[in-house]
Coordinates of C-alpha atoms and ligand atoms in Angstrom, one line a residue:
M46 CA 0.3 0.1 0.0
K47 CA 1.3 3.6 -1.1
T48 CA 0.2 6.5 1.1
F49 CA -0.2 9.7 -0.6
T50 CA -0.7 13.2 1.0
S51 CA -0.5 14.8 -2.0
A52 CA -2.9 15.2 -4.7
A53 CA -0.9 15.9 -7.5
D54 CA 1.4 13.3 -7.0
L55 CA -1.9 11.0 -6.6
Q56 CA -3.2 12.0 -9.9
L57 CA 0.4 11.2 -11.3
A58 CA 0.6 7.6 -9.7
L59 CA -3.4 7.0 -10.8
R60 CA -2.8 8.1 -14.3
E61 CA -0.2 5.6 -14.9
E62 CA -3.0 2.7 -13.4
K63 CA -5.1 4.0 -15.6
N64 CA -2.8 3.9 -18.8
N65 CA -2.2 0.1 -18.0
H66 CA -5.9 -0.2 -18.2
K67 CA -6.2 -1.1 -14.7
S68 CA -9.6 -0.2 -13.3
I69 CA -10.3 1.9 -10.0
G70 CA -12.3 1.5 -7.2
Y71 CA -12.4 4.2 -4.7
V72 CA -13.8 4.4 -1.0
A73 CA -14.2 7.6 0.6
T74 CA -14.0 7.9 4.5
M75 CA -13.3 10.4 7.6
G76 CA -11.0 7.2 8.9
F77 CA -11.4 5.8 12.3
L78 CA -12.3 2.8 10.2
H79 CA -14.6 -0.1 11.4
E80 CA -16.1 -3.0 9.6
G81 CA -18.6 -1.0 7.6
H82 CA -15.8 0.6 6.0
A83 CA -13.9 -2.7 5.6
T84 CA -16.8 -4.0 3.9
L85 CA -16.8 -1.5 1.3
L86 CA -12.9 -2.0 0.2
E87 CA -13.9 -5.5 0.5
K88 CA -16.4 -5.0 -2.4
A89 CA -14.5 -2.1 -4.3
R90 CA -11.2 -5.3 -4.0
K91 CA -13.6 -7.5 -5.7
E92 CA -14.7 -5.8 -8.5
N93 CA -11.8 -3.4 -9.4
D94 CA -7.7 -4.0 -10.3
I95 CA -6.8 -1.0 -8.1
V96 CA -8.6 0.4 -4.7
V97 CA -8.1 3.6 -3.5
L98 CA -9.1 4.9 0.3
S99 CA -9.5 8.5 1.1
I100 CA -9.5 9.5 4.8
F101 CA -10.0 12.7 5.5
V102 CA -12.8 14.8 8.0
N103 CA -13.8 17.4 5.6
P104 CA -14.6 20.6 7.7
M105 CA -16.8 21.7 5.0
Q106 CA -19.5 19.4 6.1
F107 CA -19.5 20.1 9.6
G108 CA -21.8 22.8 11.4
P109 CA -20.3 25.8 13.5
N110 CA -21.2 23.3 16.8
E111 CA -20.7 20.0 15.2
D112 CA -17.9 17.6 16.5
F113 CA -15.2 18.6 13.8
E114 CA -12.9 19.0 16.2
T115 CA -13.7 15.8 18.5
Y116 CA -14.6 13.9 15.6
P117 CA -11.9 10.4 16.6
R118 CA -8.9 10.1 14.3
D119 CA -6.1 7.2 14.4
L120 CA -4.3 7.5 11.4
E121 CA -1.7 4.5 12.6
R122 CA -4.7 2.0 12.9
D123 CA -6.3 2.9 9.9
E124 CA -3.0 2.2 7.9
N125 CA -3.2 -1.1 9.5
V126 CA -7.1 -1.7 8.4
A127 CA -6.4 -0.4 4.9
A128 CA -3.1 -2.3 4.5
N129 CA -5.4 -5.5 5.6
G130 CA -8.4 -4.5 3.3
G131 CA -6.6 -4.8 0.1
V132 CA -5.9 -1.1 -0.2
D133 CA -3.4 0.1 -2.9
Y134 CA -3.5 3.8 -2.4
L135 CA -4.4 5.3 0.7
F136 CA -4.9 9.2 0.4
Y137 CA -4.5 10.9 3.4
P138 CA -4.4 14.7 2.7
T139 CA -4.3 17.9 5.2
V140 CA -7.2 20.6 4.8
H141 CA -4.9 23.0 3.5
E142 CA -4.2 20.2 0.6
M143 CA -7.9 19.9 -0.2
Y144 CA -8.7 23.9 0.1
G145 CA -5.7 25.8 -0.2
E146 CA -6.3 29.3 1.9
E147 CA -9.8 29.5 1.0
P148 CA -11.8 27.8 -1.5
S149 CA -13.6 29.8 -4.5
V150 CA -15.9 27.7 -5.6
K151 CA -18.0 25.2 -3.9
V152 CA -20.8 22.8 -5.1
V153 CA -24.5 23.3 -3.7
V154 CA -26.7 20.8 -3.7
Q155 CA -30.2 21.8 -4.8
S156 CA -32.7 19.1 -4.0
R157 CA -33.1 16.0 -1.6
T158 CA -31.7 18.6 1.3
D159 CA -34.6 20.2 2.8
V160 CA -35.6 16.6 4.7
L161 CA -33.7 14.2 7.4
C162 CA -30.3 15.7 8.0
G163 CA -29.7 18.2 5.3
R164 CA -32.6 19.8 7.6
Q165 CA -31.1 19.5 10.5
R166 CA -27.3 20.3 9.5
P167 CA -27.5 23.1 6.7
G168 CA -25.0 23.0 4.4
H169 CA -23.5 19.7 5.3
F170 CA -24.2 18.0 2.0
D171 CA -23.0 21.0 0.1
G172 CA -19.9 19.9 1.9
V173 CA -20.1 16.5 0.9
A174 CA -20.7 17.2 -2.5
T175 CA -17.9 19.9 -2.6
V176 CA -15.2 17.5 -1.3
L177 CA -16.1 14.3 -3.2
A178 CA -16.4 16.5 -6.7
K179 CA -12.8 17.3 -5.9
F180 CA -12.0 13.3 -5.0
F181 CA -13.5 12.1 -8.0
N182 CA -11.6 14.6 -10.1
I183 CA -8.1 13.4 -8.3
I184 CA -9.0 10.0 -8.6
L185 CA -11.3 9.5 -11.6
P186 CA -12.6 6.3 -10.1
D187 CA -14.6 3.7 -12.5
R188 CA -16.8 2.8 -9.5
A189 CA -17.3 4.9 -5.9
Y190 CA -18.3 2.6 -2.9
F191 CA -20.9 4.2 -0.2
G192 CA -23.0 3.2 2.9
K193 CA -26.4 2.8 2.7
K194 CA -26.1 3.8 6.6
D195 CA -26.2 7.4 5.0
A196 CA -28.9 7.0 2.7
Q197 CA -29.6 10.6 1.8
Q198 CA -25.6 10.7 1.6
V199 CA -26.2 8.0 -1.8
A200 CA -29.0 9.9 -3.2
V201 CA -27.1 13.1 -3.1
I202 CA -24.3 11.4 -4.5
D203 CA -26.5 9.9 -7.3
G204 CA -27.5 13.4 -8.0
L205 CA -23.7 15.0 -8.1
I206 CA -22.7 11.9 -10.2
K207 CA -25.7 12.7 -13.0
D208 CA -26.1 16.2 -12.6
F209 CA -22.3 17.1 -13.2
N210 CA -21.4 13.6 -15.6
F211 CA -19.0 12.3 -13.5
P212 CA -18.8 8.6 -15.7
I213 CA -18.8 6.9 -12.2
Q214 CA -20.6 3.6 -11.1
L215 CA -22.2 4.8 -7.8
V216 CA -22.3 1.2 -6.0
A217 CA -24.3 1.6 -2.3
V218 CA -23.4 -0.9 0.0
D219 CA -25.5 -2.2 3.0
T220 CA -25.7 -1.3 6.2
V221 CA -22.8 -3.3 8.2
R222 CA -24.3 -3.8 12.3
E223 CA -23.2 -5.2 15.7
E224 CA -24.4 -7.9 16.9
D225 CA -26.8 -6.4 18.8
G226 CA -28.1 -4.3 15.5
L227 CA -26.8 -1.0 16.5
A228 CA -25.5 0.4 13.1
K229 CA -21.4 0.2 13.0
S230 CA -20.1 3.9 13.1
S231 CA -16.9 6.1 13.9
R232 CA -19.0 7.6 16.6
N233 CA -20.2 5.1 18.7
V234 CA -16.7 5.4 20.6
N235 CA -18.5 8.4 22.0
L236 CA -21.1 6.9 23.6
S237 CA -21.1 6.1 27.3
D238 CA -21.4 2.5 28.5
Q239 CA -25.3 2.9 29.3
E240 CA -25.7 5.1 25.7
R241 CA -24.2 2.1 24.0
M242 CA -26.7 -0.4 25.7
E243 CA -29.9 2.2 24.7
A244 CA -28.0 2.7 21.2
K245 CA -29.3 -0.7 19.9
E246 CA -33.0 0.4 20.3
L247 CA -32.6 2.7 17.4
Y248 CA -32.8 -0.9 14.6
Q249 CA -35.3 -2.3 16.9
S250 CA -37.5 0.6 16.8
L251 CA -37.1 0.5 12.9
L252 CA -37.6 -3.1 13.3
K253 CA -40.9 -2.4 14.7
A254 CA -42.2 -0.3 12.3
K255 CA -40.9 -2.5 9.5
E256 CA -43.1 -5.3 11.6
A257 CA -45.9 -3.0 11.6
V258 CA -45.8 -2.0 7.8
E259 CA -45.6 -5.9 6.8
S260 CA -48.9 -6.5 9.1
G261 CA -50.6 -3.8 7.0
E262 CA -50.0 -0.4 8.1
R263 CA -49.7 2.5 5.7
N264 CA -50.1 5.8 7.7
A265 CA -46.6 7.5 8.1
A266 CA -47.3 9.5 10.9
A267 CA -48.4 6.2 13.0
V268 CA -44.9 4.7 12.2
T269 CA -43.0 7.2 13.0
A270 CA -45.3 7.7 16.7
L271 CA -44.4 4.0 16.7
I272 CA -40.8 4.8 16.5
S273 CA -40.9 7.8 18.7
E274 CA -42.5 6.1 21.4
H275 CA -39.6 3.3 21.4
I276 CA -36.9 5.4 21.5
T277 CA -38.4 8.1 23.8
A278 CA -39.7 4.5 26.7
Q279 CA -35.8 2.7 25.9
T280 CA -33.4 5.3 25.7
S281 CA -32.2 8.6 27.3
G282 CA -31.4 10.1 23.8
V283 CA -33.0 12.7 22.0
I284 CA -34.7 13.0 18.8
D285 CA -33.7 14.8 15.8
Y286 CA -35.9 13.8 13.6
I287 CA -38.2 10.1 12.1
E288 CA -39.3 10.8 8.7
V289 CA -40.7 8.6 6.5
Y290 CA -40.1 9.0 2.5
Q291 CA -40.2 7.5 -1.4
Y292 CA -36.6 6.7 -1.8
P293 CA -34.6 7.8 -3.4
E294 CA -36.5 10.5 -4.3
L295 CA -37.1 12.0 -0.3
K296 CA -40.3 13.3 -1.7
P297 CA -43.1 13.0 1.7
L298 CA -45.9 10.5 1.5
E299 CA -49.0 10.3 4.1
S300 CA -50.1 6.7 2.9
L301 CA -46.5 4.4 2.3
A302 CA -46.6 2.4 -1.1
G303 CA -43.3 1.7 -3.2
N304 CA -39.8 2.4 -2.3
I305 CA -39.5 3.9 0.9
I306 CA -37.4 5.2 3.5
I307 CA -37.8 4.9 7.3
A308 CA -35.2 7.3 8.8
M309 CA -34.2 8.8 12.1
A310 CA -31.6 10.7 13.9
V311 CA -30.9 10.6 17.8
K312 CA -28.9 13.0 20.0
F313 CA -26.5 11.2 22.4
K314 CA -24.6 13.4 25.0
H315 CA -21.3 13.2 22.4
A316 CA -22.7 11.2 19.5
R317 CA -25.5 12.2 17.1
L318 CA -26.4 8.7 15.7
I319 CA -28.4 7.5 12.2
D320 CA -30.2 4.3 11.2
N321 CA -32.5 3.8 8.3
I322 CA -34.1 0.9 6.6
T323 CA -35.9 0.9 3.1
L324 CA -38.6 -1.2 2.1
Y325 CA -40.4 -2.5 -1.0
I326 CA -44.4 -2.0 -0.1
E327 CA -46.8 -3.1 -2.9
Ligands
AMP585 P1 -17.7 8.1 7.4 O1 -16.2 7.9 7.4 O2 -18.7 7.8 8.3 O3 -17.8 9.5 6.6 O4 -18.3 6.9 5.9 C1 -17.6 6.4 4.9 C2 -18.4 5.7 4.4 O5 -18.3 4.4 5.1 C3 -19.9 6.2 3.8 O6 -20.0 6.0 2.4 C4 -21.0 5.4 4.9 O7 -21.7 5.2 4.1 C5 -19.9 3.9 4.6 N1 -20.2 3.5 5.9 C6 -20.2 3.8 7.6 N2 -21.0 3.4 8.3 C7 -21.1 2.0 7.8 C8 -22.0 0.7 8.1 N3 -22.4 0.5 9.3 N4 -22.2 0.3 7.1 C9 -21.9 0.2 5.6 N5 -21.3 1.4 5.5 C10 -21.2 2.4 6.0

């Protein structure tokens, strides 16, 4: 595995790979790697000649009162996970390398952002789309792998790739979970022991909602109420949102039909957790 901190050097090395007709799979992360990331790498490894991993905690996608400073970081550990995961090129740029003194252009996401995390985190998806547009241009991957845990992010990236004509195939990968159902996340380390026990209830509440839908519940408000009651009763977390939409359009529906997403965000003391399930209803 080769590690690069310079975008220009990485571009040069990858151009060489392209000239040799190697296909490139790309996994974008903020580091503090876990099995969710490893699963993305594994899929990229299987489907491409070359695997590129970026680790970059992107300040542009964090709000002023969010956890940019305290986001967990451990490069040494990540390098081991990356090497074991079959990464060929690890890109680990500084903020200055990515943005210089002050960026003069940014990407503004115009749809699918007024709901879910987009509503709670204004500007977040502009930051995600901007940094990914840069990474896509630096790496020029054939395929890019993203987790369905961040389902709204997948929807936004789908728009970015289509609208900006990136010749990249977007591959969405199922959420990887702990044994008790908690979605793996770098932020889980910021949960207290008590909160960690409670955190499994996010997925439990989604399963409850799924069961209700499968038993015939079609009222979106009734489904979100069911989840809300469960989270309030079983956890000390504060609900940020519980919402149901068409997926991937993220349009509201009163009566559930077709492809839907049931998504939630819950704030614990030092970690805001998100989770979702997607369902198809005839
Ligand atoms: P992050 O480092 O949290 O920005 O995540 C980097 C990539 O890994 C994103 O595409 C995430 O959706 C994906 N990812 C994070 N957690 C999981 C998980 N538990 N299962 C599957 N993919 C994940």
